[in-house]
Coordinates of C-alpha atoms in Angstrom, one line a residue:
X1 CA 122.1 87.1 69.4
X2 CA 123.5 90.8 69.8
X3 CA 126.9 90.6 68.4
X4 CA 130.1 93.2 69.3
X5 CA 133.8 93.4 68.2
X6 CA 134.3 93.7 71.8
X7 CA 132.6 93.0 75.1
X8 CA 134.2 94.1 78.5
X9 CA 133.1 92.0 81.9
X10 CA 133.3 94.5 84.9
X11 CA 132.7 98.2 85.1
X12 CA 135.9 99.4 87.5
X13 CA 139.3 100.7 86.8
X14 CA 139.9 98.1 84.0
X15 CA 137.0 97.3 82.3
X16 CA 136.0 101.1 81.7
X17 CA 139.5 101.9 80.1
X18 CA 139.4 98.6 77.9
X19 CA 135.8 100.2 76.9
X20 CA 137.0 103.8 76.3
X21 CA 139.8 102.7 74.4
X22 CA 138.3 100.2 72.1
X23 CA 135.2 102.3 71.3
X24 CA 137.7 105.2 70.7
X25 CA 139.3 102.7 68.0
X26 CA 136.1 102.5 66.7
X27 CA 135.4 99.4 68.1
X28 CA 131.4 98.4 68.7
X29 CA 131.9 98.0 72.8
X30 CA 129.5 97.0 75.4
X31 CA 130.5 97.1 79.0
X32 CA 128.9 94.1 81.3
X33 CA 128.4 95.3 84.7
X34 CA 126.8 93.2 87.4
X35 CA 126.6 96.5 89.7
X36 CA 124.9 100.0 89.5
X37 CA 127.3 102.9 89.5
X38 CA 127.8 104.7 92.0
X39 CA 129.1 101.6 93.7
X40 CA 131.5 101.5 96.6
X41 CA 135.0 99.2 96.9
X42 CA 137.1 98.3 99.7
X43 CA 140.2 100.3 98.1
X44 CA 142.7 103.0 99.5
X45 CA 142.1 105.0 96.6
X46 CA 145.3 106.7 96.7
X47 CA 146.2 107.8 92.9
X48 CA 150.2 107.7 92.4
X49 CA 150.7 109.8 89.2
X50 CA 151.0 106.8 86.8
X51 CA 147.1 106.7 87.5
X52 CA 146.7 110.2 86.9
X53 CA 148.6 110.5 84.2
X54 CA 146.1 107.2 82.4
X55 CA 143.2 109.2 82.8
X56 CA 144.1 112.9 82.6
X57 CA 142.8 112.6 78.9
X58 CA 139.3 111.5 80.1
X59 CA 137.9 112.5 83.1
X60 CA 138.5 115.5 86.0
X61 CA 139.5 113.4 88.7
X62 CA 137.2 113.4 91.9
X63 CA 139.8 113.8 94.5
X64 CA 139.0 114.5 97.7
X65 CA 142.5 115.4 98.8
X66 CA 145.8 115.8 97.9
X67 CA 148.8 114.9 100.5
X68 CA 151.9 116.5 100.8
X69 CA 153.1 115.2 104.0
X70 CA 153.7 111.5 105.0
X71 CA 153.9 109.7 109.0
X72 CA 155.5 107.0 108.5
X73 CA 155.7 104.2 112.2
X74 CA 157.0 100.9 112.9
X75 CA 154.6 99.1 114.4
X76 CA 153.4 102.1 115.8
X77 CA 157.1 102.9 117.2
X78 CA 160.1 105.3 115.7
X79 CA 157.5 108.2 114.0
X80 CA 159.1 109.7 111.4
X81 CA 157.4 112.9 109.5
X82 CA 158.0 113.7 105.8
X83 CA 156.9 116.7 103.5
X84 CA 156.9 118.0 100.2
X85 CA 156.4 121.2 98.3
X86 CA 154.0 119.1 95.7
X87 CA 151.7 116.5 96.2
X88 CA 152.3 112.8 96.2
X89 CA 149.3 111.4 96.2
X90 CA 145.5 112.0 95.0
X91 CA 142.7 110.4 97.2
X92 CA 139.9 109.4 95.8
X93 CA 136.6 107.5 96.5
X94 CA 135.9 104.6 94.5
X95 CA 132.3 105.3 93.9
X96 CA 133.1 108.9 92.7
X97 CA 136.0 107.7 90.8
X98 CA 134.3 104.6 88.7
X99 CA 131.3 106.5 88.1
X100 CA 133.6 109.2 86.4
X101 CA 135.2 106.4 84.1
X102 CA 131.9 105.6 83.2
X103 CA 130.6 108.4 81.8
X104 CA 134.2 108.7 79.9
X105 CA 133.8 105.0 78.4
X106 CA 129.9 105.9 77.5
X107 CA 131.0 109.3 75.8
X108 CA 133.3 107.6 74.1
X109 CA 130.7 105.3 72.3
X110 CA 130.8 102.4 74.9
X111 CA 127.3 101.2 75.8
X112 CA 127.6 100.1 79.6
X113 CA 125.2 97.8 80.9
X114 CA 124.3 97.5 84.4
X115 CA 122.6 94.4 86.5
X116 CA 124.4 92.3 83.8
X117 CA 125.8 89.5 85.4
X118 CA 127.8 87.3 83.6
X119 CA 127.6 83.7 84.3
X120 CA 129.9 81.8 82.2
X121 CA 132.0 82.7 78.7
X122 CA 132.1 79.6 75.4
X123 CA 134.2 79.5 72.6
X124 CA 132.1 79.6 69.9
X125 CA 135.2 79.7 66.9
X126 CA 135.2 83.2 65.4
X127 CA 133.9 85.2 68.8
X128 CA 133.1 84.4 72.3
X129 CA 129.1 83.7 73.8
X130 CA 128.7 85.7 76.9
X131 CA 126.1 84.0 78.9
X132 CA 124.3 86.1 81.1
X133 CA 121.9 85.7 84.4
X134 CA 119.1 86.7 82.3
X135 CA 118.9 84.3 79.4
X136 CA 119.8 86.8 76.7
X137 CA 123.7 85.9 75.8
X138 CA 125.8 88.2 74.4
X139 CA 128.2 87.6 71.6
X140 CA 131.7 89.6 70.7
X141 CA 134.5 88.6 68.6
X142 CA 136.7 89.4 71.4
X143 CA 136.3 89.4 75.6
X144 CA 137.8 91.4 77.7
X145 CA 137.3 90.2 81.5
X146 CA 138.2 93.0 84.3
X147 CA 136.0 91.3 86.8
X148 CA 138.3 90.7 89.7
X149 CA 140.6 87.7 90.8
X150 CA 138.0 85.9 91.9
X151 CA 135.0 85.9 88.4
X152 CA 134.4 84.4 85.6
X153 CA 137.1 85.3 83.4
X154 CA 140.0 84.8 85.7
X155 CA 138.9 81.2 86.0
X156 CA 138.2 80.7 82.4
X157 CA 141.8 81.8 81.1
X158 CA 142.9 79.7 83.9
X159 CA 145.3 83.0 85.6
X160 CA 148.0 81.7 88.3
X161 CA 148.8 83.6 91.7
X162 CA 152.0 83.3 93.5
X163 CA 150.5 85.8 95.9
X164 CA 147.1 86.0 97.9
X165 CA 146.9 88.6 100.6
X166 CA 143.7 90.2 102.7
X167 CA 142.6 93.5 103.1
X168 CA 140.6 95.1 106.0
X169 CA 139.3 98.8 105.9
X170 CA 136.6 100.5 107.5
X171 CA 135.4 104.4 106.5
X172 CA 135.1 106.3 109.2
X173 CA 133.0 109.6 109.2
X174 CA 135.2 112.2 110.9
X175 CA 134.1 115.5 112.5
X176 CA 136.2 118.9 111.4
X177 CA 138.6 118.9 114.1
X178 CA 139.8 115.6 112.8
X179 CA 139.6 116.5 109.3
X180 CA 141.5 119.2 109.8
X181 CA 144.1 117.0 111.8
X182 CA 144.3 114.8 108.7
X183 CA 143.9 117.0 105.6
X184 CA 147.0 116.5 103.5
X185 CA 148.7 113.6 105.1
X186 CA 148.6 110.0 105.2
X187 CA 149.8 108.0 107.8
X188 CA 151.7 104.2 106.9
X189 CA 152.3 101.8 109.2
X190 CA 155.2 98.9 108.7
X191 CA 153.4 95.9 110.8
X192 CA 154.3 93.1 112.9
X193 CA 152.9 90.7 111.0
X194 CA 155.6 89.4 107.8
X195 CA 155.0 91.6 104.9
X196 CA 152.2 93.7 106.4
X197 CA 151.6 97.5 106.4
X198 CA 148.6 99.6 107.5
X199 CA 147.6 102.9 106.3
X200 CA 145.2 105.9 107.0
X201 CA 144.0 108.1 103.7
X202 CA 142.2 111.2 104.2
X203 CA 138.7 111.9 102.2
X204 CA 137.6 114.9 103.4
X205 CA 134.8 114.3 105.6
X206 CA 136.2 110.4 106.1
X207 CA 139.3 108.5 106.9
X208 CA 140.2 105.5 105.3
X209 CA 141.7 102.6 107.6
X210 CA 143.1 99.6 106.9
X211 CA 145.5 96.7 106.7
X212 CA 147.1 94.4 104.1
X213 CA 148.8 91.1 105.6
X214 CA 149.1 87.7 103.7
X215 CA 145.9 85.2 103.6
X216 CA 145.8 82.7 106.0
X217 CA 146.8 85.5 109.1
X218 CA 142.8 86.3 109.3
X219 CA 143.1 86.7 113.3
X220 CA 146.0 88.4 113.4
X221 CA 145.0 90.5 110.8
X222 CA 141.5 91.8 112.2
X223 CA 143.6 92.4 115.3
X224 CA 146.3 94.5 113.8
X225 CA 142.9 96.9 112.4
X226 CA 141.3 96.6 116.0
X227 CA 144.4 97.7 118.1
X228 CA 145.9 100.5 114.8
X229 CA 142.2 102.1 115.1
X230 CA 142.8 102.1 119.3
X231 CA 145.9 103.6 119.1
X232 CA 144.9 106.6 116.4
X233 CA 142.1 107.5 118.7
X234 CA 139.5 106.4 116.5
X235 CA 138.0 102.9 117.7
X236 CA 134.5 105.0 118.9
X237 CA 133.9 106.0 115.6
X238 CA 131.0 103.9 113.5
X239 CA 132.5 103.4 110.4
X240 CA 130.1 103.7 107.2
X241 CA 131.7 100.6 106.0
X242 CA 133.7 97.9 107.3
X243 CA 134.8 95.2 104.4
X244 CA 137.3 93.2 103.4
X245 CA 138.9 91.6 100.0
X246 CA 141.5 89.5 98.7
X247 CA 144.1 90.8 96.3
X248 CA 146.0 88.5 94.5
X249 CA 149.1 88.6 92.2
X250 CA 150.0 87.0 89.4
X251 CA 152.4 84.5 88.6
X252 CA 155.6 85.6 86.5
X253 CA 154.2 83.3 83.4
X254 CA 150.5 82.9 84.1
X255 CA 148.6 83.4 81.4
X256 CA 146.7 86.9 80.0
X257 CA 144.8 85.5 77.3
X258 CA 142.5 82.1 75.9
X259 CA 141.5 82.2 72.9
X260 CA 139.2 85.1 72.6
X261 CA 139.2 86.1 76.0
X262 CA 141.6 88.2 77.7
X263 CA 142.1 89.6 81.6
X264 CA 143.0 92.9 82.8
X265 CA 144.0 94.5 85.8
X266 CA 142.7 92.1 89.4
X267 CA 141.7 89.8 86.7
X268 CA 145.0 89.2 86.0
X269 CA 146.3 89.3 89.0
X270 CA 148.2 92.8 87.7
X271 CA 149.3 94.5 91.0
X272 CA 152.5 95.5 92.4
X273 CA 153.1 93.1 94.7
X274 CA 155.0 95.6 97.9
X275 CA 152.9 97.6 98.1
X276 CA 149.4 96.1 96.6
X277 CA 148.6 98.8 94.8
X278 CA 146.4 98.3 91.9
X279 CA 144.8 101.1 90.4
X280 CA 147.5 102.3 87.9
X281 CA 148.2 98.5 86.6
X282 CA 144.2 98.5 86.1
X283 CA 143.7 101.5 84.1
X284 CA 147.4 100.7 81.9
X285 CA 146.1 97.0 81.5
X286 CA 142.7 98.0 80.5
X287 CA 143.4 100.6 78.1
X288 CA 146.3 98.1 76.5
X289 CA 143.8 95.3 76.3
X290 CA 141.0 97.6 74.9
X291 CA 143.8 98.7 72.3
X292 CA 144.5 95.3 71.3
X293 CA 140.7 94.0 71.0
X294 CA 140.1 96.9 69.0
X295 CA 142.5 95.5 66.7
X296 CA 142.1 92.6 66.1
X297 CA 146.1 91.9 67.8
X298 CA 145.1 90.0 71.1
X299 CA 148.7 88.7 71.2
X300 CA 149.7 92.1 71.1
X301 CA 148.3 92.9 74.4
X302 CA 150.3 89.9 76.0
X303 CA 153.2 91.4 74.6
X304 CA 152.4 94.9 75.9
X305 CA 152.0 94.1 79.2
X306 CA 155.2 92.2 79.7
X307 CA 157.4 95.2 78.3
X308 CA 154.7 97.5 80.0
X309 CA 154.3 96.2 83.3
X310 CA 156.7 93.4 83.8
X311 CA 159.5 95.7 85.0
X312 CA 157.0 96.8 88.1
X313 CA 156.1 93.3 89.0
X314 CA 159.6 92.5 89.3
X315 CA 160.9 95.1 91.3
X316 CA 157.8 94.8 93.3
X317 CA 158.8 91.2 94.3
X318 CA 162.1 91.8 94.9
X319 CA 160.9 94.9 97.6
X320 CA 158.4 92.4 99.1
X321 CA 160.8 89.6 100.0
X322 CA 163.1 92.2 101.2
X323 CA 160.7 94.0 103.0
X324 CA 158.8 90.8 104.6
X325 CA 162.3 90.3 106.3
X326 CA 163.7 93.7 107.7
X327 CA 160.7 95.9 107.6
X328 CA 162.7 97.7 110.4
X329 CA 165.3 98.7 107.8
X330 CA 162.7 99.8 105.3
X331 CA 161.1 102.4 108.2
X332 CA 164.6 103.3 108.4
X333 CA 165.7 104.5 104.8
X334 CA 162.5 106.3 104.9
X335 CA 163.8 107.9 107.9
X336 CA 166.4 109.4 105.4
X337 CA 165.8 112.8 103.0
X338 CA 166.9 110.3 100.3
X339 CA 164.6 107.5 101.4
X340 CA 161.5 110.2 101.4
X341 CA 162.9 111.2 98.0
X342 CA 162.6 107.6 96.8
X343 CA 159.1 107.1 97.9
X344 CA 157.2 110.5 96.6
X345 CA 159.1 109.7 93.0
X346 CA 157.5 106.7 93.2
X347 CA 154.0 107.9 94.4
X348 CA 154.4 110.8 91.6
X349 CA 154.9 108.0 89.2
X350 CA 158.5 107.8 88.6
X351 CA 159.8 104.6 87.6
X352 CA 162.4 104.8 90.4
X353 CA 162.2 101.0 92.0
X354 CA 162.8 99.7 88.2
X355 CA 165.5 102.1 87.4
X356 CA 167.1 101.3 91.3
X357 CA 167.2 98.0 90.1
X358 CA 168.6 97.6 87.4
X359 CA 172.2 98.7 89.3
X360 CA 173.5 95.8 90.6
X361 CA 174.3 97.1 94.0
X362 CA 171.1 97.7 94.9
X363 CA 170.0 94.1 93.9
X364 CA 172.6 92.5 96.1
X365 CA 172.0 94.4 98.9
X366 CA 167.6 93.5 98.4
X367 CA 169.1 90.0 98.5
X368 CA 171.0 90.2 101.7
X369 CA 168.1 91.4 103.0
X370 CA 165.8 88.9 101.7
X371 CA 168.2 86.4 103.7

């Protein structure tokens, strides 16, 4: 049996930085990924400049465009236009993005292995036995699982969600005129249904649609897409994909680790709840738990991600209860200079929402609206 310091489960966002930065370490690494890169995921792929700033280091990011102007409706109601003299966000396709991270993690000395499907992780005392779909298990002295909310490793450190929500996209190929329309700007819509938001993201020659509402809303959900994609003039368009996923956040103390084994980025259930974004706590997680494996310090990585990260999840669930209530004054403040001031800090990657916080006016007035 083939035996690592550190094996990764998953070849996105976190898996690849918990390779790159263990094998940096020095670490022996081998990434396990079911896939074959290029792969697509149902993501936005909108990079706020926490997520730049984790991988500027690494790789040249793919983007395909870079916005500097924001619409911002209510239900499609009350349009309200924003710009900047910098961008805001970088927008990226996931297969183009992952497939860069890759190639950083196997430069790095990682040895990424794809049609590797895992199918079930034991404890065997000083490391972990990786069982895989094709009879050849893998051994590592330490497990890092970035294999979504919904693998293997998830379930085996047993990770707790106080938050499930689903999200619908399609691609849609888009001729010039319409590119040209859409080049630099993203459009956000504050939905009808509690806690909802759509969004369009421009990718050069496509347009990314979708919609983000709790589970159990699967109806109204699919007929918030329909009718958003009607009303943007885009419903004759045949999209190159149409999908779907759950996201789900964490729990304020579920765990991170068992044993051997620990869970980054959808894994475990590390997202900011508002706004669902995930990318940035995937590539922070992974490079923290990569850190930590390399080490030999898996409580370490525990430790890093609740000074690290556990300020974001916070605000984020204070902004979703408030937000799930008055959406209508959310749109509203955005209407503002200092609202749109607010929101590209926090799209550049400005910790703006933690430092808002900690002033205790703002929290009693995000409690009167979460009444």
């Amino acid at each position: 049996m083939e035996m690592w310091d550190v094996a990764v489960v998953g070849g996105g966002p976190a898996g690849l930085s918990a390779a790159y930065a263990a094998a940096r370490a020095g670490a022996r690494t081998v990434v396990l990924e079911k896939a074959t890169h290029p792969r697509y995921k149902t993501c936005g792929g909108g990079l706020i400049g926490t997520s730049l700033a984790a991988v500027g280091d690494r790789i040249e990011v793919p983007a395909d465009d870079h916005i500097d102007r924001a619409t911002f409706t209510l239900d499609g109601r009350r349009e309200v236009n924003r710009s900047s003299t910098a961008p805001v966000l970088a927008m990226v396709r996931r297969e183009a993005f992952d497939h860069a991270l890759r190639k950083a993690a196997a430069d790095a000395g990682a040895e990424v292995r794809e049609r590797a499907t895992v199918r079930g992780l034991d404890d065997a005392g000083g490391h972990v036995v990786v069982r895989l779909s094709s009879g050849t298990p893998v051994a590592a002295r330490a497990v890092i699982g970035a294999d979504g909310s919904s693998g293997i490793t998830s379930r085996h450190v047993g990770v707790a969600y106080a938050q499930v929500d689903l999200g619908l996209e399609v691609e849609l190929p888009v001729p010039p005129r319409l590119r040209e329309r859409w080049r630099g700007r993203v459009l956000i819509d504050w939905g009808p249904i509690p806690g909802s938001y759509a969004w369009v993201f421009p990718k050069g020659d496509r347009l990314t649609v979708g919609v983000i509402a709790e589970r159990g809303r699967g109806e109204a959900t699919k007929t918030y897409l329909r009718r958003f994609v009607e009303r943007l003039g885009l419903s004759g368009i045949d999209p190159v994909h149409d999908s779907g996923h759950l996201t789900r956040c964490r729990t304020a103390d579920s765990p991170l680790r068992h044993g051997r084994v620990l869970v980054a980025g959808d894994a475990g259930g590390l997202l900011e709840p508002w706004t669902r974004e995930g990318i940035s706590f995937a590539l922070r997680s992974g490079t923290l738990a990569g850190a930590a494996a390399a080490a030999g310090d898996l409580a370490r990585y525990e430790a890093s991600v609740h000074t690290e990260l556990g300020p974001e999840l916070r605000a984020g669930r204070r902004l979703l209860a408030a937000y799930t209530r008055r959406p209508g004054a959310f749109h509203a403040l955005l209407s503002t200079q200092l609202g749109w001031r607010l929101f590209a800090s926090f799209c550049r990657g400005e910790p703006v929402l933690v430092n808002a916080l900690r002033h205790r006016t703002v929290r009693a007035l995000l409690r009167a609206l979460s009444l």
